[in-house]
């Protein structure tokens, strides 16, 4: 399902499978795409990856049965901005679409980090993408590292002796310079390039 969120939620297209979902999203250029993980012909993860790599600006919300499984992990790596359980109430689903359309984080960085830590053995080593860090200032790298450790803007501000507004400015600059859609993707990027490594499970 593809949705325009302004002025209010309007469904502008529906698709029966992943291939059709990509075609509809590219034709309608919606604000948000609700993508099922499991679909015929092309699953939601592959469809999300195709949309993101093709430059479609729509934010993808993945619908899944379980909240901490490999599909959610793969969806975040593919570029999804959030995930919701399939039994989410309609009112909560509508509000989630509005939140994502505004560019806000629906999925808490703490949950993202739990996912990445859980599937640590699937993570690559520090990749060639690490060169992209050269676009950031030293302060922005600090902010990115702390954000990837699931600190809020207020907590980052306290840690670095900055104002919350300044931290928000740094986060916005980080996303712009790295070409990332949202804070969730920034967390994934920080893990990928080795700024943050998974924590071992507690014994």
XYZ file of C-alpha atoms in Angstrom, residues 7-189:
183
model
C -2.942 16.921 3.885
C -4.259 13.708 5.429
C -3.725 10.039 4.755
C -4.714 9.075 1.219
C -4.095 5.652 -0.272
C -2.800 6.307 -3.784
C -2.044 2.736 -4.786
C -2.034 -0.926 -3.831
C -0.002 -3.877 -5.047
C -0.332 -7.640 -4.915
C 3.388 -8.409 -4.906
C 6.817 -6.840 -4.571
C 7.375 -6.221 -8.267
C 4.062 -4.407 -8.534
C 4.765 -2.491 -5.309
C 7.965 -1.038 -6.776
C 6.188 -0.093 -9.999
C 3.295 1.590 -8.178
C 5.620 3.464 -5.801
C 7.757 4.711 -8.681
C 4.684 5.848 -10.588
C 2.880 7.592 -7.707
C 5.922 8.812 -5.653
C 4.088 8.516 -2.317
C 5.232 9.749 1.094
C 5.089 6.298 2.694
C 4.984 2.694 1.499
C 3.545 -0.022 3.739
C 5.456 -3.117 2.674
C 4.730 -6.690 3.704
C 7.869 -8.725 4.373
C 6.474 -11.775 2.605
C 5.052 -11.251 -0.886
C 5.016 -13.295 -4.088
C 7.480 -12.711 -6.953
C 9.605 -10.283 -4.928
C 9.621 -10.048 -1.146
C 9.347 -6.798 0.755
C 13.031 -6.651 1.593
C 14.129 -6.895 -2.033
C 11.439 -4.408 -3.065
C 12.590 -1.952 -0.387
C 16.198 -2.286 -1.491
C 15.169 -1.587 -5.086
C 13.178 1.511 -4.118
C 15.966 2.939 -1.980
C 18.753 2.218 -4.463
C 16.625 3.714 -7.223
C 16.315 7.008 -5.353
C 12.612 6.807 -4.557
C 12.068 9.243 -1.656
C 9.204 7.274 -0.091
C 9.775 6.036 3.443
C 9.146 2.336 3.837
C 7.319 0.880 6.831
C 7.725 -2.887 6.930
C 4.885 -5.058 8.211
C 6.038 -8.226 9.933
C 4.772 -10.957 12.234
C 7.622 -10.809 14.744
C 9.401 -7.735 16.088
C 12.935 -9.072 16.532
C 13.608 -11.493 13.711
C 15.936 -11.739 10.747
C 13.379 -10.182 8.423
C 13.279 -6.967 10.462
C 17.068 -6.867 10.572
C 17.250 -7.368 6.806
C 14.554 -4.735 6.236
C 16.520 -2.116 8.176
C 19.674 -2.985 6.244
C 17.698 -2.637 3.008
C 16.616 0.902 3.921
C 13.275 0.596 5.722
C 12.537 3.466 8.094
C 10.407 1.461 10.503
C 8.572 -1.754 11.080
C 5.205 -2.588 12.586
C 3.569 -5.813 13.618
C 0.766 -6.988 11.369
C -1.701 -6.954 14.266
C -1.184 -3.218 14.888
C -4.511 -1.466 15.413
C -5.680 0.680 12.448
C -5.546 3.890 14.503
C -1.972 3.144 15.587
C -1.030 2.251 12.031
C -2.380 5.572 10.752
C -0.458 7.511 13.406
C 2.713 5.574 12.590
C 2.397 6.553 8.931
C 2.050 10.221 9.921
C 5.135 10.003 12.153
C 7.265 8.410 9.447
C 6.003 10.849 6.810
C 7.201 13.732 9.001
C 10.662 12.228 8.963
C 10.584 11.289 12.619
C 11.858 8.035 14.075
C 9.157 5.472 14.694
C 11.561 2.735 15.689
C 13.609 3.625 18.746
C 17.382 3.476 18.230
C 17.532 1.184 21.274
C 15.438 -1.388 19.391
C 17.607 -0.970 16.297
C 20.682 -1.596 18.383
C 19.173 -4.690 19.974
C 18.504 -6.031 16.475
C 22.028 -5.312 15.246
C 23.572 -6.797 18.377
C 21.420 -9.898 18.066
C 22.517 -10.553 14.496
C 26.131 -9.509 15.089
C 27.498 -12.498 13.219
C 25.812 -11.220 10.037
C 27.461 -7.805 10.177
C 30.297 -7.071 7.758
C 33.626 -5.798 8.936
C 34.429 -2.111 8.577
C 33.581 -1.527 4.938
C 34.770 0.784 2.219
C 31.906 3.044 3.237
C 34.132 4.188 6.084
C 35.616 6.669 3.627
C 32.299 8.510 3.701
C 33.122 9.555 7.262
C 35.623 12.021 5.780
C 32.648 14.218 4.903
C 31.896 14.668 8.609
C 33.546 16.940 11.111
C 35.115 15.410 14.203
C 32.159 16.636 16.261
C 29.680 15.088 13.841
C 31.486 11.744 14.115
C 31.158 11.995 17.893
C 27.442 12.719 17.600
C 26.924 9.860 15.146
C 28.745 7.419 17.417
C 26.662 8.379 20.439
C 23.429 8.300 18.432
C 24.339 4.789 17.282
C 24.774 3.829 20.922
C 21.095 4.727 21.350
C 21.579 8.010 23.182
C 18.836 10.590 22.718
C 19.577 14.141 21.578
C 19.262 15.322 25.175
C 21.696 12.651 26.375
C 24.170 13.478 23.609
C 23.909 17.162 24.496
C 24.682 16.411 28.130
C 27.593 14.144 27.236
C 29.196 16.657 24.851
C 28.242 19.835 26.743
C 26.118 21.107 23.864
C 22.583 22.400 23.578
C 19.893 20.034 22.333
C 19.305 22.366 19.386
C 22.974 22.100 18.404
C 22.792 18.302 18.549
C 19.713 18.369 16.297
C 21.643 20.513 13.834
C 24.545 18.055 13.869
C 22.204 15.077 13.318
C 20.576 16.838 10.367
C 23.992 17.616 8.871
C 25.089 13.997 9.332
C 22.042 12.666 7.501
C 22.503 15.157 4.673
C 26.232 14.576 4.220
C 25.938 10.791 4.315
C 22.794 10.672 2.208
C 20.853 8.826 4.885
C 17.090 8.951 5.220
C 16.739 9.009 8.992
C 18.339 8.332 12.343
C 17.645 4.610 12.097
C 19.714 4.355 8.925
C 22.437 6.368 10.657
C 22.620 3.692 13.368
C 22.909 0.960 10.722
C 25.621 2.946 8.920
